CSV table of C-alpha atoms in Angstrom, one decimal:
chain,number,residue,atom,x,y,z
A,7,MET,CA,6.9,-14.0,1.3
A,8,LEU,CA,9.9,-11.7,0.5
A,9,ALA,CA,8.9,-8.1,-0.6
A,10,VAL,CA,10.9,-5.3,-1.7
A,11,CYS,CA,9.8,-2.1,0.2
A,12,SER,CA,11.1,1.3,1.3
A,13,TRP,CA,11.7,1.2,5.1
A,14,PRO,CA,12.0,4.5,7.1
A,15,PRO,CA,15.0,3.5,9.1
A,16,GLN,CA,14.4,5.9,12.2
A,17,SER,CA,10.8,4.8,12.6
A,18,VAL,CA,12.0,1.2,12.5
A,19,TYR,CA,14.4,1.8,15.3
A,20,ASN,CA,11.9,3.7,17.3
A,21,LYS,CA,9.5,0.7,17.0
A,22,MET,CA,12.2,-1.6,18.0
A,23,ASP,CA,13.3,0.4,21.0
A,24,ALA,CA,9.5,1.2,22.0
A,25,GLY,CA,8.6,-2.6,22.3
A,26,GLU,CA,5.1,-2.4,21.1
A,27,LYS,CA,2.7,-4.7,23.1
A,28,SER,CA,1.6,-8.0,21.3
A,29,PRO,CA,-2.2,-8.6,20.7
A,30,LEU,CA,-2.1,-11.2,23.4
A,31,GLU,CA,-0.5,-8.7,26.0
A,32,VAL,CA,-3.1,-6.1,25.0
A,33,LEU,CA,-5.8,-8.7,25.8
A,34,LEU,CA,-4.3,-9.3,29.3
A,35,THR,CA,-3.8,-5.8,30.3
A,36,CYS,CA,-5.9,-4.4,33.2
A,37,PRO,CA,-7.9,-1.2,32.1
A,38,VAL,CA,-7.1,0.6,35.3
A,39,CYS,CA,-3.3,0.1,36.0
A,40,ARG,CA,-2.5,-0.6,32.3
A,41,ASP,CA,-0.4,-3.6,33.4
A,42,ILE,CA,-0.7,-7.4,33.3
A,43,PHE,CA,-3.4,-8.6,35.5
A,44,THR,CA,-2.7,-9.3,39.0
A,45,ASP,CA,-5.2,-11.6,40.8
A,46,PRO,CA,-7.9,-10.8,38.2
A,47,ARG,CA,-11.6,-10.6,39.2
A,48,GLN,CA,-14.7,-10.8,36.7
A,49,LEU,CA,-17.2,-8.1,37.1
A,50,PRO,CA,-21.1,-9.0,36.4
A,51,CYS,CA,-20.7,-7.4,32.9
A,52,GLY,CA,-18.0,-9.9,31.9
A,53,HIS,CA,-15.0,-7.5,32.0
A,54,SER,CA,-12.0,-8.3,34.4
A,55,ILE,CA,-10.1,-6.1,36.6
A,56,CYS,CA,-7.3,-6.5,39.1
A,57,MET,CA,-8.4,-7.1,42.7
A,58,VAL,CA,-6.2,-4.3,44.0
A,59,CYS,CA,-7.6,-1.8,41.3
A,60,LEU,CA,-11.2,-2.9,42.2
A,61,ASN,CA,-10.6,-2.0,45.9
A,62,SER,CA,-9.1,1.3,44.9
A,63,LEU,CA,-12.0,2.2,42.7
A,64,VAL,CA,-14.6,1.1,45.3
A,65,GLN,CA,-13.0,3.3,48.0
A,66,HIS,CA,-13.0,6.3,45.7
A,67,SER,CA,-16.6,5.8,44.5
A,68,THR,CA,-18.5,6.8,47.8
A,69,GLU,CA,-20.4,9.7,46.2
A,70,ILE,CA,-20.1,8.7,42.5
A,71,PRO,CA,-21.5,5.1,41.6
A,72,PHE,CA,-19.1,2.6,40.8
A,73,ARG,CA,-19.1,1.7,37.0
A,74,CYS,CA,-17.2,-0.7,34.9
A,75,PRO,CA,-13.9,1.0,33.5
A,76,ASP,CA,-14.6,-0.7,30.1
A,77,CYS,CA,-18.3,-0.6,29.4
A,78,ARG,CA,-19.3,2.0,32.0
A,79,CYS,CA,-22.0,-0.4,33.2
A,80,TYR,CA,-23.5,0.4,36.8
A,81,PHE,CA,-24.1,-2.5,39.0
A,82,GLY,CA,-25.6,-0.9,42.2
A,83,LYS,CA,-24.3,-0.3,45.7
A,84,ILE,CA,-23.0,-3.8,46.1
A,85,VAL,CA,-20.6,-5.2,43.3
A,86,GLU,CA,-20.6,-9.0,43.2
A,87,VAL,CA,-17.3,-10.4,41.8
A,88,GLN,CA,-15.6,-13.7,41.5
A,89,LYS,CA,-12.1,-14.8,40.8
A,90,SER,CA,-11.4,-15.5,37.2
A,91,TYR,CA,-9.2,-18.8,37.5
A,92,ALA,CA,-8.9,-19.3,33.6
A,93,LEU,CA,-7.7,-15.8,33.0
A,94,ALA,CA,-5.3,-16.0,36.1
A,95,SER,CA,-3.7,-19.3,34.8
A,96,ILE,CA,-3.3,-17.5,31.3
A,97,VAL,CA,-1.8,-14.6,32.9
A,98,GLU,CA,0.7,-16.8,34.9
A,99,ASP,CA,1.7,-18.7,31.9
A,100,TYR,CA,2.2,-15.6,29.8
A,101,ARG,CA,4.5,-14.2,32.6
A,102,GLU,CA,6.7,-17.3,32.6
A,103,SER,CA,6.9,-17.5,28.8
A,104,LYS,CA,7.6,-13.9,28.5
A,105,LYS,CA,10.4,-14.3,31.2
A,106,ALA,CA,12.0,-17.3,29.4
A,107,LYS,CA,11.8,-15.4,26.1
A,108,ALA,CA,13.6,-12.5,27.6
A,109,LYS,CA,16.3,-14.7,29.1
A,110,GLN,CA,16.7,-16.5,25.9
A,111,THR,CA,16.9,-13.2,24.0
A,112,GLN,CA,19.6,-11.8,26.4
A,113,SER,CA,21.5,-14.8,25.9
A,114,VAL,CA,21.9,-14.5,22.2
A,115,GLY,CA,25.0,-12.4,21.2
A,116,CYS,CA,25.8,-10.6,18.0
A,117,ASP,CA,27.5,-12.7,15.5
A,118,CYS,CA,29.3,-9.8,13.8
A,119,CYS,CA,30.9,-8.4,16.8
A,120,PRO,CA,34.5,-9.8,17.5
A,121,GLU,CA,34.0,-10.5,21.1
A,122,ARG,CA,30.3,-11.4,20.9
A,123,ASN,CA,29.6,-9.3,24.0
A,124,GLN,CA,26.9,-7.2,22.5
A,125,PRO,CA,23.3,-8.6,22.9
A,126,ALA,CA,21.6,-9.2,19.6
A,127,VAL,CA,18.3,-7.4,18.8
A,128,LYS,CA,17.3,-9.3,15.5
A,129,THR,CA,18.2,-12.5,13.6
A,130,CYS,CA,18.3,-12.6,9.9
A,131,LEU,CA,16.8,-15.9,8.6
A,132,LYS,CA,18.3,-15.6,5.2
A,133,CYS,CA,21.9,-14.7,6.4
A,134,GLU,CA,21.5,-16.9,9.5
A,135,VAL,CA,23.2,-14.7,11.8
A,136,SER,CA,22.0,-12.6,15.0
A,137,LEU,CA,22.9,-8.9,14.7
A,138,CYS,CA,23.2,-6.2,17.5
A,139,LYS,CA,21.6,-2.7,17.0
A,140,GLU,CA,24.5,-1.3,15.3
A,141,HIS,CA,25.2,-4.2,12.9
A,142,VAL,CA,21.2,-4.5,12.1
A,143,ARG,CA,21.3,-1.1,10.7
A,144,ASP,CA,22.5,-2.2,7.1
A,145,HIS,CA,19.7,-4.9,7.0
A,146,VAL,CA,17.1,-2.0,7.7
A,147,GLU,CA,18.6,0.9,5.5
A,148,LEU,CA,20.3,-0.8,2.5
A,149,PRO,CA,18.0,-1.9,-0.4
A,150,ALA,CA,20.2,-5.0,-0.9
A,151,PHE,CA,18.8,-6.5,2.2
A,152,THR,CA,15.2,-5.9,1.7
A,153,CYS,CA,14.3,-9.3,1.0
A,154,HIS,CA,16.0,-10.6,4.3
A,155,PRO,CA,13.3,-11.4,6.9
A,156,LEU,CA,14.3,-10.2,10.5
A,157,VAL,CA,12.9,-11.9,13.5
A,158,SER,CA,13.4,-11.8,17.2
A,159,PRO,CA,16.9,-13.1,18.5
A,160,LEU,CA,17.1,-17.0,18.0
A,161,ALA,CA,19.3,-18.9,20.3
A,162,ASP,CA,18.5,-22.2,18.5
A,163,LEU,CA,19.5,-21.1,15.1
A,164,PRO,CA,21.9,-24.1,14.5
A,165,ASP,CA,19.2,-26.5,15.5
A,166,ARG,CA,17.1,-25.2,12.4
A,167,LYS,CA,19.6,-26.6,9.9
A,168,CYS,CA,18.3,-29.6,7.7
A,169,PRO,CA,20.1,-32.8,8.8
A,170,ARG,CA,20.2,-34.0,5.3
A,171,HIS,CA,21.2,-30.7,3.5
A,172,ASP,CA,23.6,-28.6,5.7
A,173,ASP,CA,23.2,-25.4,3.8
A,174,GLU,CA,19.4,-25.3,4.0
A,175,VAL,CA,17.1,-24.2,6.8
A,176,LEU,CA,13.9,-25.9,7.9
A,177,ARG,CA,11.1,-23.8,6.6
A,178,TYR,CA,8.0,-26.1,5.9
A,179,TYR,CA,6.1,-28.5,8.1
A,180,CYS,CA,5.2,-31.8,6.3
A,181,SER,CA,1.8,-33.1,7.7
A,182,ALA,CA,2.5,-36.7,6.1
A,183,SER,CA,5.9,-37.3,7.9
A,184,ARG,CA,5.1,-34.9,10.8
A,185,ARG,CA,8.6,-33.1,10.7
A,186,TYR,CA,10.0,-29.9,9.4
A,187,VAL,CA,11.7,-30.0,5.9
A,188,CYS,CA,13.8,-27.5,3.9
A,189,ASN,CA,13.2,-26.3,0.3
A,190,VAL,CA,15.3,-29.2,-1.2
A,191,CYS,CA,13.5,-31.9,0.8
A,192,ASP,CA,10.2,-30.4,-0.4
A,193,LEU,CA,11.3,-30.5,-4.1
A,194,GLU,CA,12.6,-34.1,-3.7
A,195,THR,CA,9.1,-35.1,-2.2
A,196,LYS,CA,7.4,-33.7,-5.1
A,197,ARG,CA,9.5,-35.3,-7.5
A,198,MET,CA,8.9,-38.6,-5.8
A,199,ASN,CA,5.2,-38.2,-5.7
A,200,LEU,CA,5.4,-37.6,-9.4
A,201,ALA,CA,7.2,-40.8,-10.2
A,202,THR,CA,5.0,-42.9,-7.8
A,203,GLU,CA,1.9,-41.5,-9.4
A,204,ALA,CA,3.2,-42.2,-12.9
A,205,SER,CA,4.4,-45.6,-12.1
A,206,GLY,CA,1.0,-46.6,-10.6
A,207,VAL,CA,-0.7,-45.3,-13.8
A,208,LEU,CA,1.7,-47.4,-15.9
A,209,ALA,CA,1.2,-50.5,-13.7
A,210,ARG,CA,-2.6,-50.2,-13.9
A,211,ARG,CA,-2.5,-50.1,-17.7
A,212,LEU,CA,-0.1,-53.1,-17.9
A,213,THR,CA,-2.4,-55.2,-15.7
A,214,ASP,CA,-5.4,-54.4,-17.5
A,215,TYR,CA,-3.6,-55.2,-20.8
A,216,MET,CA,-2.5,-58.6,-19.4
A,217,ASP,CA,-5.7,-59.5,-18.1
A,218,GLN,CA,-7.3,-58.8,-21.4
A,219,ARG,CA,-4.6,-61.0,-23.2
A,220,PHE,CA,-5.1,-63.9,-20.6
A,221,GLN,CA,-8.8,-63.9,-20.9
A,222,LEU,CA,-8.4,-64.2,-24.8
A,223,LEU,CA,-6.0,-67.0,-24.3
A,224,GLU,CA,-8.2,-68.8,-21.8
A,225,GLY,CA,-11.1,-68.6,-24.3
A,226,LYS,CA,-9.0,-70.1,-27.0
A,227,MET,CA,-8.0,-73.0,-24.6
A,228,ASN,CA,-11.6,-73.7,-23.6
A,229,GLU,CA,-12.4,-73.8,-27.4
A,230,SER,CA,-9.7,-76.3,-27.9
A,231,LYS,CA,-10.8,-78.5,-25.0
A,232,ASP,CA,-14.3,-78.4,-26.5
A,233,SER,CA,-12.8,-79.6,-29.9
A,234,ILE,CA,-10.7,-82.4,-28.2
A,235,LYS,CA,-13.9,-83.7,-26.4
A,236,LYS,CA,-16.1,-83.7,-29.4
A,237,LEU,CA,-13.3,-85.5,-31.4
A,238,GLN,CA,-13.0,-88.0,-28.6
A,239,ASP,CA,-16.8,-88.6,-28.8
A,240,ASP,CA,-16.7,-89.1,-32.5
A,241,VAL,CA,-13.8,-91.6,-32.3
A,242,THR,CA,-15.6,-93.6,-29.6
A,243,ASN,CA,-18.7,-93.8,-31.9
A,244,GLU,CA,-16.6,-95.0,-34.8
A,245,LYS,CA,-14.9,-97.6,-32.6
A,246,GLN,CA,-18.4,-99.0,-31.7
A,247,LYS,CA,-19.4,-99.2,-35.5
A,248,VAL,CA,-16.1,-100.4,-36.9
A,249,LYS,CA,-13.8,-103.1,-35.7
A,250,PRO,CA,-10.5,-101.4,-34.9
A,251,GLN,CA,-7.5,-102.4,-37.0
A,252,ASP,CA,-4.1,-102.9,-35.7
A,253,SER,CA,-2.0,-100.0,-36.8
A,254,SER,CA,1.0,-98.2,-35.5
A,255,LEU,CA,-0.7,-94.8,-36.0
A,256,ASN,CA,-4.4,-94.9,-35.3
A,257,SER,CA,-6.9,-92.2,-35.5
A,258,VAL,CA,-6.6,-91.4,-31.7
A,259,THR,CA,-2.9,-91.0,-31.9
A,260,VAL,CA,-3.5,-88.7,-34.9
A,261,VAL,CA,-5.9,-86.5,-32.9
A,262,VAL,CA,-3.6,-86.3,-29.8
A,263,LEU,CA,-0.8,-85.1,-32.1
A,264,CYS,CA,-3.0,-82.4,-33.6
A,265,LEU,CA,-3.9,-81.4,-30.2
A,266,TRP,CA,-0.2,-81.1,-29.2
A,267,PHE,CA,0.6,-79.0,-32.1
A,268,ILE,CA,-2.3,-76.7,-31.2
A,269,VAL,CA,-1.1,-76.4,-27.7
A,270,LEU,CA,2.5,-75.7,-28.9
A,271,TYR,CA,1.1,-73.0,-31.4
A,272,TYR,CA,-0.7,-71.1,-28.5
A,273,ALA,CA,2.4,-71.6,-26.4
A,274,CYS,CA,4.4,-70.0,-29.0
A,275,ASN,CA,2.1,-67.3,-29.5
A,276,PHE,CA,1.9,-66.5,-25.8
A,277,ALA,CA,5.8,-66.2,-25.7
A,278,VAL,CA,5.9,-63.8,-28.6
A,279,GLU,CA,3.1,-61.7,-27.0
A,280,ASN,CA,4.9,-61.7,-23.7
A,281,GLN,CA,8.1,-60.6,-25.4
A,282,MET,CA,6.1,-57.9,-27.0
A,283,LEU,CA,4.8,-56.7,-23.6
A,284,THR,CA,8.3,-56.8,-22.2
A,285,ASP,CA,9.5,-54.6,-25.0
A,286,LYS,CA,6.5,-52.2,-24.6
A,287,VAL,CA,7.2,-52.0,-20.8
A,288,SER,CA,10.9,-51.2,-21.5
A,289,MET,CA,9.8,-48.5,-24.1
A,290,GLN,CA,7.3,-47.0,-21.5
A,291,GLN,CA,10.0,-46.9,-18.9
A,292,ARG,CA,12.4,-45.2,-21.2
A,293,ARG,CA,9.6,-42.6,-22.1
A,294,LEU,CA,8.9,-42.1,-18.3
A,295,HIS,CA,12.5,-41.5,-17.8
A,296,GLU,CA,12.6,-38.8,-20.4
A,297,ILE,CA,9.5,-37.2,-19.0
A,298,TYR,CA,11.3,-37.0,-15.5
A,299,SER,CA,14.3,-35.7,-17.0
A,300,ASN,CA,12.4,-33.0,-18.9
A,301,ILE,CA,10.5,-32.1,-15.5
A,302,ALA,CA,13.7,-32.0,-13.7
A,303,GLU,CA,15.3,-29.7,-16.3
A,304,PHE,CA,12.2,-27.4,-16.2
A,305,LEU,CA,12.1,-27.3,-12.4
A,306,VAL,CA,15.9,-27.2,-11.8
A,307,GLU,CA,17.6,-25.3,-14.6
A,308,PRO,CA,21.4,-24.6,-13.8
A,309,GLU,CA,23.2,-21.8,-15.5
A,310,ARG,CA,26.7,-22.9,-16.7
A,311,ASP,CA,29.2,-20.2,-17.5
A,312,SER,CA,32.9,-20.6,-17.7
A,313,GLY,CA,34.5,-20.4,-14.2
A,314,ASP,CA,31.0,-20.3,-12.5
A,315,VAL,CA,29.6,-22.8,-10.1
A,316,VAL,CA,26.4,-24.5,-11.0
A,317,GLN,CA,23.7,-23.4,-8.3
A,318,GLU,CA,20.5,-25.6,-7.8
A,319,ALA,CA,17.1,-23.9,-8.4
A,320,LEU,CA,14.6,-23.5,-5.7
A,321,GLU,CA,11.0,-22.7,-5.6
A,322,VAL,CA,10.1,-19.2,-4.2
A,323,PRO,CA,6.9,-17.4,-3.3
A,324,LEU,CA,5.5,-15.0,-5.8
A,325,THR,CA,2.1,-13.2,-5.2
A,326,LEU,CA,0.2,-10.3,-6.6
A,327,ASP,CA,0.2,-6.8,-4.9
A,328,VAL,CA,-3.4,-5.7,-4.3
A,329,ASP,CA,-2.3,-2.1,-3.8
A,330,THR,CA,-1.1,-1.9,-7.4
A,331,ALA,CA,-4.2,-3.6,-8.9
A,332,SER,CA,-6.4,-1.5,-11.1
A,333,PRO,CA,-10.0,-1.1,-10.1
A,334,PHE,CA,-11.0,-3.0,-13.1
A,335,LEU,CA,-9.1,-6.3,-11.8
A,336,ARG,CA,-10.3,-8.6,-9.2
A,337,VAL,CA,-7.4,-10.3,-7.4
A,338,SER,CA,-8.2,-13.6,-5.7
A,339,ASP,CA,-7.9,-14.3,-2.0
A,340,ASP,CA,-4.8,-16.4,-2.3
A,341,LEU,CA,-3.1,-13.5,-4.3
A,342,GLN,CA,-2.3,-16.0,-7.1
A,343,SER,CA,-4.9,-14.9,-9.8
A,344,ALA,CA,-6.5,-11.9,-11.4
A,345,GLU,CA,-9.5,-11.4,-13.6
A,346,ARG,CA,-10.9,-8.5,-15.5
A,347,VAL,CA,-14.3,-7.0,-14.4
A,348,LEU,CA,-16.7,-4.7,-16.2
A,349,GLY,CA,-17.4,-2.1,-13.4
A,350,GLU,CA,-14.9,-0.5,-11.1
A,351,LEU,CA,-14.4,-2.2,-7.8
A,352,ASP,CA,-14.3,-0.4,-4.4
A,353,TYR,CA,-10.6,-0.2,-4.0
A,354,PRO,CA,-8.9,2.5,-1.7
A,355,SER,CA,-7.4,5.4,-3.8
A,356,LEU,CA,-3.7,4.7,-3.6
A,357,ALA,CA,-0.8,6.4,-5.4
A,358,SER,CA,0.5,2.9,-6.1
A,359,ARG,CA,-2.6,1.8,-7.9
A,360,PHE,CA,-2.6,1.5,-11.8
A,361,GLU,CA,-5.3,3.3,-13.8
A,362,ALA,CA,-4.9,0.7,-16.6
A,363,PRO,CA,-6.1,-2.7,-16.0
A,364,GLN,CA,-2.7,-3.9,-14.8
A,365,VAL,CA,-1.2,-5.4,-11.6
A,366,LEU,CA,2.4,-6.1,-10.3
A,367,SER,CA,3.7,-8.8,-8.2
A,368,SER,CA,4.6,-8.1,-4.5
A,369,GLN,CA,8.1,-9.6,-4.8
A,370,CYS,CA,10.6,-7.9,-6.9
A,371,PHE,CA,14.3,-9.4,-7.7
A,372,SER,CA,17.7,-7.6,-8.2
A,373,SER,CA,19.8,-10.7,-8.8
A,374,GLY,CA,20.1,-14.3,-10.1
A,375,THR,CA,18.0,-16.1,-12.7
A,376,HIS,CA,14.2,-16.4,-12.4
A,377,LEU,CA,11.5,-18.5,-14.0
A,378,TRP,CA,7.9,-17.6,-13.6
A,379,LEU,CA,5.1,-19.8,-14.9
A,380,VAL,CA,1.7,-18.1,-15.8
A,381,GLU,CA,-1.4,-19.6,-17.1
A,382,ALA,CA,-3.4,-16.9,-19.1
A,383,HIS,CA,-6.8,-16.7,-21.0
A,384,GLY,CA,-8.3,-14.2,-23.2
A,385,HIS,CA,-6.7,-10.9,-24.4
A,386,TRP,CA,-3.8,-10.6,-22.0
A,387,GLU,CA,-0.3,-9.1,-21.3
A,388,ILE,CA,2.5,-10.6,-19.4
A,389,SER,CA,5.3,-8.1,-18.5
A,390,VAL,CA,8.5,-7.8,-16.8
A,391,SER,CA,8.7,-4.3,-15.1
A,392,TYR,CA,10.5,-2.0,-12.7
A,393,LYS,CA,8.7,-1.1,-9.7
A,394,SER,CA,9.4,2.4,-10.4
A,395,ILE,CA,7.0,2.4,-13.4
A,396,ARG,CA,4.4,5.1,-13.5
A,397,ARG,CA,1.0,4.2,-12.3
A,398,LYS,CA,-1.2,7.0,-13.7
A,399,GLY,CA,-1.9,7.9,-17.3
A,400,GLU,CA,-2.3,5.2,-19.9
A,401,ASP,CA,0.4,6.8,-22.3
A,402,ASP,CA,3.1,6.4,-19.7
A,403,SER,CA,1.9,3.7,-17.2
A,404,ALA,CA,0.8,0.8,-19.8
A,405,PHE,CA,3.4,-2.1,-20.1
A,406,GLY,CA,5.7,-1.9,-23.0
A,407,VAL,CA,5.2,1.7,-23.9
A,408,ASN,CA,8.0,3.0,-21.6
A,409,PRO,CA,11.6,2.1,-20.9
A,410,GLN,CA,10.7,0.4,-17.6
A,411,SER,CA,8.8,-2.6,-18.9
A,412,TRP,CA,9.0,-5.5,-21.5
A,413,SER,CA,5.8,-7.2,-22.5
A,414,LEU,CA,4.2,-10.2,-24.5
A,415,VAL,CA,0.8,-9.5,-25.7
A,416,ARG,CA,-1.9,-11.8,-27.0
A,417,ASN,CA,-4.8,-9.9,-28.6
A,418,HIS,CA,-8.4,-11.1,-28.8
A,419,VAL,CA,-7.9,-13.0,-32.0
A,420,GLY,CA,-4.9,-15.0,-30.7
A,421,GLN,CA,-2.0,-12.9,-32.5
A,422,LEU,CA,1.1,-12.5,-30.5
A,423,SER,CA,3.4,-9.4,-30.4
A,424,ALA,CA,6.3,-8.1,-28.1
A,425,TYR,CA,6.3,-4.4,-26.8
A,426,HIS,CA,9.1,-2.3,-25.4
A,427,ARG,CA,9.4,1.6,-25.7
A,428,LYS,CA,6.3,1.7,-27.9
A,429,THR,CA,7.8,-0.5,-30.3
A,430,SER,CA,5.8,-3.6,-31.4
A,431,THR,CA,7.2,-6.7,-33.0
A,432,ASN,CA,4.6,-9.1,-34.4
A,433,LEU,CA,5.3,-12.8,-33.9
A,434,SER,CA,4.2,-15.4,-36.3
A,435,ARG,CA,3.7,-18.2,-33.9
A,436,THR,CA,0.3,-19.1,-32.4
A,437,LEU,CA,0.0,-20.6,-29.0
A,438,LYS,CA,-1.2,-24.2,-28.5
A,439,SER,CA,-1.5,-24.0,-24.8
A,440,ASN,CA,-2.3,-21.4,-22.2
A,441,SER,CA,1.0,-21.7,-20.1
A,442,ILE,CA,3.6,-19.0,-20.5
A,443,ALA,CA,7.1,-19.2,-19.0
A,444,VAL,CA,9.0,-15.9,-18.3
A,445,LYS,CA,12.8,-16.3,-17.7
A,446,VAL,CA,14.8,-13.3,-16.5
A,447,HIS,CA,18.6,-13.5,-16.1
A,448,PHE,CA,19.6,-10.4,-14.2
A,449,GLU,CA,23.2,-10.6,-14.8
A,450,LYS,CA,23.0,-11.3,-18.5
A,451,GLY,CA,20.3,-8.7,-19.0
A,452,THR,CA,18.0,-11.2,-20.9
A,453,ILE,CA,14.2,-11.5,-20.6
A,454,ALA,CA,12.7,-14.5,-22.5
A,455,PHE,CA,9.1,-15.4,-23.0
A,456,SER,CA,8.4,-19.1,-23.9
A,457,GLU,CA,5.5,-21.4,-24.4
A,458,MET,CA,5.4,-24.5,-22.1
A,459,GLY,CA,3.8,-27.3,-24.1
A,460,ALA,CA,3.2,-31.0,-23.3
A,461,ASN,CA,5.8,-32.9,-21.2
A,462,SER,CA,7.0,-29.5,-19.9
A,463,PHE,CA,8.9,-28.6,-23.1
A,464,LEU,CA,9.7,-24.9,-23.5
A,465,THR,CA,9.3,-23.1,-27.0
A,466,LYS,CA,11.0,-19.7,-27.0
A,467,LEU,CA,8.7,-16.9,-28.4
A,468,TYR,CA,10.7,-13.8,-27.9
A,469,GLU,CA,13.7,-12.6,-26.1
A,470,PHE,CA,14.7,-9.2,-25.0
A,471,GLN,CA,18.4,-8.2,-24.5
A,472,THR,CA,18.8,-5.2,-22.1
A,473,GLU,CA,20.6,-3.9,-19.2
A,474,LEU,CA,18.7,-4.4,-15.9
A,475,THR,CA,19.5,-1.7,-13.4
A,476,GLU,CA,16.5,-1.9,-11.0
A,477,PRO,CA,14.7,-4.7,-9.1
A,478,VAL,CA,12.2,-6.4,-11.6
A,479,CYS,CA,8.6,-7.6,-10.9
A,480,LEU,CA,6.1,-9.7,-12.8
A,481,GLY,CA,3.3,-7.7,-14.2
A,482,LEU,CA,0.0,-8.8,-15.7
A,483,GLY,CA,-2.5,-6.9,-18.0
A,484,LEU,CA,-5.9,-8.1,-18.7
A,485,HIS,CA,-7.9,-6.3,-21.4
A,486,SER,CA,-11.0,-8.0,-22.7
A,487,VAL,CA,-14.4,-8.1,-20.6
A,488,TYR,CA,-16.4,-10.5,-22.7
A,489,PRO,CA,-15.1,-13.2,-22.1
A,490,PRO,CA,-13.4,-12.0,-19.1
A,491,SER,CA,-9.5,-12.2,-19.4
A,492,ARG,CA,-7.8,-13.9,-16.3
A,493,ALA,CA,-4.3,-15.0,-15.5
A,494,SER,CA,-2.8,-17.1,-12.7
A,495,ILE,CA,0.6,-17.6,-11.1
A,496,ILE,CA,1.6,-21.2,-11.3
A,497,ARG,CA,5.1,-21.4,-9.9
A,498,ALA,CA,8.2,-19.3,-9.3
A,499,ILE,CA,11.7,-20.7,-9.4
A,500,LYS,CA,15.1,-19.0,-8.7
A,501,SER,CA,18.5,-20.2,-9.3
């Protein structure tokens, strides 16, 4: 998850230089010498201690009874201890892994230094470069790099490239194929799954239709056989009663010819129906192709300007920031949904928290084109807002009443309106679905609200034209209690 936040540069450098202990290292630390366990021994109370530290404590506890340094439990004059083999094995593995990691970190050089003789302290996963202490300063201090994740130096960074897409990094683990994939591979897999599912549904429907037609045809053929048998029996009875006459065209020949005509009729009818089925299959395939094209245009929407290169769209994470949520909004555990409640929730009192029933997204963006899909119910407000918007006072902090936010509002009777700088514009359209698409083009300064209908078609509702000077976030406002208003983030796409 990429979040825009204000980092104190000096404290970050102090933390990097101090080398804080990891949670595992804290668990493997002796409570006496404050170092990794050496020959750990387990006390009767369950806590562990180094053998050297235990001997030292016992020698200095001739007058004062020996107690556990962790829980202060007294064991008597004789202390029974035993070696903790599992803990000793874990400590040994941790020492080896720490040495290997330190050796690997020392072998990673700074990619920005001309001679690459400076050891790297961090690796940027977005820039895909390793940086020394001097060159990582820009990533920590400048706001332009706030969305760049920094990790410990990685020596195998070239091996993390996707073999199919050279410009992408392996980010996700696919449980089906048991391998790591990039964003483009994940998007292609989703499209293939959609196509496979739609093809399966179409095949089942065509199979059921063909079975019904064949059953009908089989019933007609059985009726024809019964009629033929009955005619043959009638002819036999007539022959027994009347002496047959020599004729080039007797009654049996006439019956056989009629039966042949019946068979030819049903055969022609079946051929016509088969041709109609073939035409319907072709029509369904064309329709399916149009649906896939609309889905592809919705998921990947390139921006074409004169002289610009078309960039492919990628799905990015977008979650709600609980620290900005009003006490009257309940945010889900996955940080994707919010719901209006009647009473105030027990949230910590923070300066970043709204008094009005509103919440901002954790991620804010300062460049590119972004498409956010939101599903909302009830009396709601979907907004694009600067993160610097005021949080206290309903007159200044509400979405749409200030210069820092642009909103689309649906009231309790279903009427739509657009708000900005306390100016309301009523919209004549009424929503046919609950899916709203918000498109922000940072360079052009456009903020468009659209309705997503059937087959993923977007119908534009309103568009703001402005100059965006700060990073923008997605904002949700939920106003009705009965029934409770709620909204969910469905997808976020960046191009």
